[in-house]
Short mmCIF file of C-alpha atoms and ligand atoms in Angstrom, two decimals:
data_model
loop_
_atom_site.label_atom_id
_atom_site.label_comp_id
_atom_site.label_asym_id
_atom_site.label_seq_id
_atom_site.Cartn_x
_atom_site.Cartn_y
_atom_site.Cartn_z
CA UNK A 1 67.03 187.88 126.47
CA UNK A 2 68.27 184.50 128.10
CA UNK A 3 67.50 182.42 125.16
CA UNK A 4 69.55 179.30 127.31
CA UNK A 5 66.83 177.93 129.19
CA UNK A 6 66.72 174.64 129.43
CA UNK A 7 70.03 174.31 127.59
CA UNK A 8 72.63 171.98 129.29
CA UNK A 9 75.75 173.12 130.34
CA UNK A 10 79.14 172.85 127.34
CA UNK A 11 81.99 172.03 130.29
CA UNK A 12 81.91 170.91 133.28
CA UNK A 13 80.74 173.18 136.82
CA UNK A 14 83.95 173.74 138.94
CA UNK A 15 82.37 174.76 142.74
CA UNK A 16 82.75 178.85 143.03
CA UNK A 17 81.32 178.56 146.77
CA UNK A 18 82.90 176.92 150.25
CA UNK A 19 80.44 176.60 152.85
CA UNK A 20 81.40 175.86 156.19
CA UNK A 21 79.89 172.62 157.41
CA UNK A 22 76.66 172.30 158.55
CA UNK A 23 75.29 169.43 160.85
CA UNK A 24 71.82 169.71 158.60
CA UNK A 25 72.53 169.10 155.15
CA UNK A 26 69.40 171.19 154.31
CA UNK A 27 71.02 174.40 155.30
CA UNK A 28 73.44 173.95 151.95
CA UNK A 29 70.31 174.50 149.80
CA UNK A 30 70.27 178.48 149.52
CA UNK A 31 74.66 177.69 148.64
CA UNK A 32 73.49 175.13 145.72
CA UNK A 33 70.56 177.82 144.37
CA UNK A 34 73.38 180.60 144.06
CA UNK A 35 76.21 177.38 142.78
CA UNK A 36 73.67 175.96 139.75
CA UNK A 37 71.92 179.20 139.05
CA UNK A 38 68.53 178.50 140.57
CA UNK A 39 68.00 175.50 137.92
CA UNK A 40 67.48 171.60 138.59
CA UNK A 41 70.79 170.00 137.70
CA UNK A 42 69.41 167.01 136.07
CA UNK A 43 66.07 168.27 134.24
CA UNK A 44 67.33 171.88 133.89
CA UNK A 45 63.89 173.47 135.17
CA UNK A 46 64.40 176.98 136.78
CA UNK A 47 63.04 176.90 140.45
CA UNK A 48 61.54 180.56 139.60
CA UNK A 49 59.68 179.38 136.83
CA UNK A 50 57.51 176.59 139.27
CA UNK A 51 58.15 177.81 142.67
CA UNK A 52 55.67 175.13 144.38
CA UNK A 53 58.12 172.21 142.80
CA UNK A 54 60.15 171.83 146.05
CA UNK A 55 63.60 172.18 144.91
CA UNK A 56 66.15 170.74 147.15
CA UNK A 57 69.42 169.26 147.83
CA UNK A 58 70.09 166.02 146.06
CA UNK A 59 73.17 163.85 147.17
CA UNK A 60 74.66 162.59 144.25
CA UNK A 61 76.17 159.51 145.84
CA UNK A 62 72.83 158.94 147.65
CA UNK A 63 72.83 159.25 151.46
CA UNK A 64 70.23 156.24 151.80
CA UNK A 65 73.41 154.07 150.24
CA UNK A 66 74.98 152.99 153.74
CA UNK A 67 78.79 153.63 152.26
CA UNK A 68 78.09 157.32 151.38
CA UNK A 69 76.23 158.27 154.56
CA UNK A 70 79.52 159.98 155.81
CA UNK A 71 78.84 161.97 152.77
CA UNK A 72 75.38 163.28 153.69
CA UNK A 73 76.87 166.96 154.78
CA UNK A 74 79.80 167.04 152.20
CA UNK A 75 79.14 170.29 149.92
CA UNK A 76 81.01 168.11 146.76
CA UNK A 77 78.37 165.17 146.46
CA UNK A 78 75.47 168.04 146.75
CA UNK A 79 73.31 169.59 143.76
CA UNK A 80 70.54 171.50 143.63
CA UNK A 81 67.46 169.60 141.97
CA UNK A 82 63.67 169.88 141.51
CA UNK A 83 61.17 167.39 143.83
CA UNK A 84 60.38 165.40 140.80
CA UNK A 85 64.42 164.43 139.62
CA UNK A 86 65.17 163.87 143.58
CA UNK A 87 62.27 161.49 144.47
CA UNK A 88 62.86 159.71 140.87
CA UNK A 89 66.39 159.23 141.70
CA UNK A 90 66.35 158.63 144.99
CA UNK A 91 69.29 155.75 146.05
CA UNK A 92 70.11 154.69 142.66
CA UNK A 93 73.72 153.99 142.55
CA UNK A 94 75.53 151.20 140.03
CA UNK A 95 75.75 147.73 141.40
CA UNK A 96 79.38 148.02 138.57
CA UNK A 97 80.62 150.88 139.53
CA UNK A 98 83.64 150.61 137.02
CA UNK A 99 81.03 150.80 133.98
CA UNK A 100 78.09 152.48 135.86
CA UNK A 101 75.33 153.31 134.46
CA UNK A 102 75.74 156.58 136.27
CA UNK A 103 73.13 159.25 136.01
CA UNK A 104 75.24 162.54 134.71
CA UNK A 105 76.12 165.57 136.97
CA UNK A 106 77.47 169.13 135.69
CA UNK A 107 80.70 168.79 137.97
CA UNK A 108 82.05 165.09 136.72
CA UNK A 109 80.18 164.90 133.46
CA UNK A 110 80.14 167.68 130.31
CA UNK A 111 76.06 167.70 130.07
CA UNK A 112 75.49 168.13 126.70
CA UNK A 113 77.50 165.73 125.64
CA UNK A 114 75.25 163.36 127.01
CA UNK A 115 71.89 165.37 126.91
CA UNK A 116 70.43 167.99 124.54
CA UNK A 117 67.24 170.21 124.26
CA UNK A 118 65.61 169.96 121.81
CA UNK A 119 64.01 173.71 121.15
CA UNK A 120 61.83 172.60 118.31
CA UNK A 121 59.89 169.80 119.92
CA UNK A 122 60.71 170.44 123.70
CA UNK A 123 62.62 167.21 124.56
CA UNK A 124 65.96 166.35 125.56
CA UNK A 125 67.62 163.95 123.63
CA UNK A 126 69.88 161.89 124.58
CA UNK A 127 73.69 161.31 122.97
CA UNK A 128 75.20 158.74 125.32
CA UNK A 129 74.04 155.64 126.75
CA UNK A 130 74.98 157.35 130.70
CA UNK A 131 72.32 160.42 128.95
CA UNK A 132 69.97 157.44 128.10
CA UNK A 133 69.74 155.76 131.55
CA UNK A 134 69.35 159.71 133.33
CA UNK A 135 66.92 160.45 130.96
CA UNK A 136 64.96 157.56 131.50
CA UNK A 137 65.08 157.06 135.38
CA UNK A 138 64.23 160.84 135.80
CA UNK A 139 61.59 160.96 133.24
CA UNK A 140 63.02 163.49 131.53
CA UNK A 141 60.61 163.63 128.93
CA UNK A 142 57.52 163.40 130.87
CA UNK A 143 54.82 164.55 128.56
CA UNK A 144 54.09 167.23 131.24
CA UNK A 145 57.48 168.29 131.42
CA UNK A 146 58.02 168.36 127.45
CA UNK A 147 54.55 170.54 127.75
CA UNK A 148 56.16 172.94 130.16
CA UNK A 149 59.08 173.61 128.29
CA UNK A 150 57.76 173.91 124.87
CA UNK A 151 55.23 176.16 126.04
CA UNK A 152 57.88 178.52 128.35
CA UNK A 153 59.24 179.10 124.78
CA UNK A 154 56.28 180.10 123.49
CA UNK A 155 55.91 182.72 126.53
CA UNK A 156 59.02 184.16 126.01
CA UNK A 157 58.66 184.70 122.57
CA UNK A 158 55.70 186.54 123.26
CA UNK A 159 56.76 188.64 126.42
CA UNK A 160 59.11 189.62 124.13
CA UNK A 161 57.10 190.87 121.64
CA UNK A 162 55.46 192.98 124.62
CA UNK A 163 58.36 194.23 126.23
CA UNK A 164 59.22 196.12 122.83
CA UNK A 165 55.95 197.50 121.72
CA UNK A 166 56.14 198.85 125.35
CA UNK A 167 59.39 200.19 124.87
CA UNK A 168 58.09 201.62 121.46
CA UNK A 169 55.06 202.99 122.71
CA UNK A 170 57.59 205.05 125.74
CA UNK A 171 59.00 206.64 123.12
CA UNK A 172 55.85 207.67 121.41
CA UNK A 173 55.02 208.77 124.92
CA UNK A 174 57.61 210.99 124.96
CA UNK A 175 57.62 212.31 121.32
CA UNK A 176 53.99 213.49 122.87
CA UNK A 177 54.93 215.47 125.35
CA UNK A 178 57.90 216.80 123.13
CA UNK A 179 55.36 218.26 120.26
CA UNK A 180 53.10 219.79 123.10
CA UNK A 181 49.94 217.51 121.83
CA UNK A 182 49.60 215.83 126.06
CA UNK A 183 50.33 218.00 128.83
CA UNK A 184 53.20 216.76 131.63
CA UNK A 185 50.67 215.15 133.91
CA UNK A 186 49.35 212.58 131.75
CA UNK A 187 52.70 211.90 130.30
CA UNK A 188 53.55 211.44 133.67
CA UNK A 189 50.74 208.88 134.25
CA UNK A 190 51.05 207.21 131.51
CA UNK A 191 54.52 206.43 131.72
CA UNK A 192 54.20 205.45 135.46
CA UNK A 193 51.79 203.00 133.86
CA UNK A 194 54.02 201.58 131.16
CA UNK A 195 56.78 201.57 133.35
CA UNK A 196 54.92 198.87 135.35
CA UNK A 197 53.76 196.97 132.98
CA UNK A 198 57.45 196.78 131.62
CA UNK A 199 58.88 195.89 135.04
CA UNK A 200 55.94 193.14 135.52
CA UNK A 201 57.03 191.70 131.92
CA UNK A 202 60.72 192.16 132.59
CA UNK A 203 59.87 189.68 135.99
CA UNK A 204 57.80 186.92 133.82
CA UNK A 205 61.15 186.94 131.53
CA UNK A 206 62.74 186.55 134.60
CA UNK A 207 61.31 184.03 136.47
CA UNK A 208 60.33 182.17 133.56
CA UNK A 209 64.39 181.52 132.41
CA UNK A 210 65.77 181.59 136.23
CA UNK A 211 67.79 184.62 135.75
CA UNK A 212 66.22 186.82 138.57
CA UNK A 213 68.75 186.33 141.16
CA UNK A 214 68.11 184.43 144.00
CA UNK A 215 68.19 186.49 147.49
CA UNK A 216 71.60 187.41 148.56
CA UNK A 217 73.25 184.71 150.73
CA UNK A 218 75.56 187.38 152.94
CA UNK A 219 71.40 187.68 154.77
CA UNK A 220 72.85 183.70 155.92
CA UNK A 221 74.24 183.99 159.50
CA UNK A 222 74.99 180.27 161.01
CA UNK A 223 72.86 178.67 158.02
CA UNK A 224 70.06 180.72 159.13
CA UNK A 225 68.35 183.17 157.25
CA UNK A 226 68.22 186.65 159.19
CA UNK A 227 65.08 188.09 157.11
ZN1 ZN B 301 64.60 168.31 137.83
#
């Protein structure tokens, strides 16, 4: 199991996509889902795991910041980011920009050397003073959000727990059928049932650590979806 959620990246993201340009910089979103894995850059919340948070293209050097608006299309200055990071950083930008504060990205900053989870108590912490200014203009430890995460652990400690007394009880299933004590047809039920309860608790895993992958992008024709 993906025991990394939450986790900030150890070196920095180098870009493993090249989009063409697009006149709307919206069309780069379904590029940044594949580029960060499905997860909010900043807070590192899996879009599967709260699919009604409007995740969405954040520009890094803001495009309401009249010097970057040539910017506003360039795949580079473009992460993928949950509706709660993007609206709480909106057009902040360092009046210095020699000392910044800047709020840390995965391409020009290694993450965790500036910001931690914290798997005990469901925070991130924060080991820089750049990790101290992102983690308090994006609320990163929202008591909500601290909520969220501590109990996703919880959930997938428990699914867990399910998926292998499922597993276990598939192999009683079959040891069943083996000694002759339940004929083939309600072997055959029975597994069909397990089988779906295993798939349905291999999804929750899933969606709940952002490692069901995201539709394929080759379905992009133009920047628009064809199904
Ligand atoms: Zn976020």
């Amino acid at each position: 199991m993906n025991i990394t959620v939450f986790q900030y990246p150890k070196s920095k993201h180098t870009r493993s996509l090249t989009p063409r340009l697009f006149k709307r910089y919206q069309t780069y979103k379904r590029y940044l889902q594949h580029e960060f894995s499905r997860t909010c850059v900043y807070c590192r919340q899996p879009d599967s795991s709260a699919p009604n948070l409007n995740f969405g293209v954040d520009h890094y050097k803001p495009k309401g910041v009249a010097k970057f608006a040539h910017l506003v299309c360039d795949y580079q200055n473009l992460y993928y980011c949950c509706g709660s990071c993007n609206s709480r950083k909106n057009n902040d930008w360092p009046v210095n920009e020699k000392d910044g504060p800047y709020i840390v990205n995965p391409c020009d900053y290694i993450m965790s050397q500036h910001l931690r989870f914290d798997a005990g108590n469901g925070m991130m912490t924060v080991r820089s003073k750049f990790g101290e200014y992102t983690e308090e203009l994006l609320l990163l430890n929202d008591h909500t959000q601290v909520e969220f995460r501590k109990t996703t652990l919880h959930a997938l400690k428990l699914t867990a727990k399910e998926l292998a007394s499922l597993q276990d009880q598939k192999a009683q299933l079959s040891k069943l059928l083996a000694d002759h004590k339940i004929t083939a047809a309600v072997h055959d039920a029975e597994l069909n049932e397990l089988n779906n309860e295993i798939n349905l608790t291999d999804t929750l895993i899933q969606n709940l650590t952002g490692t069901k992958p995201p539709l394929p992008l080759k379905k992009m024709r133009f920047g628009v979806a064809l199904s």
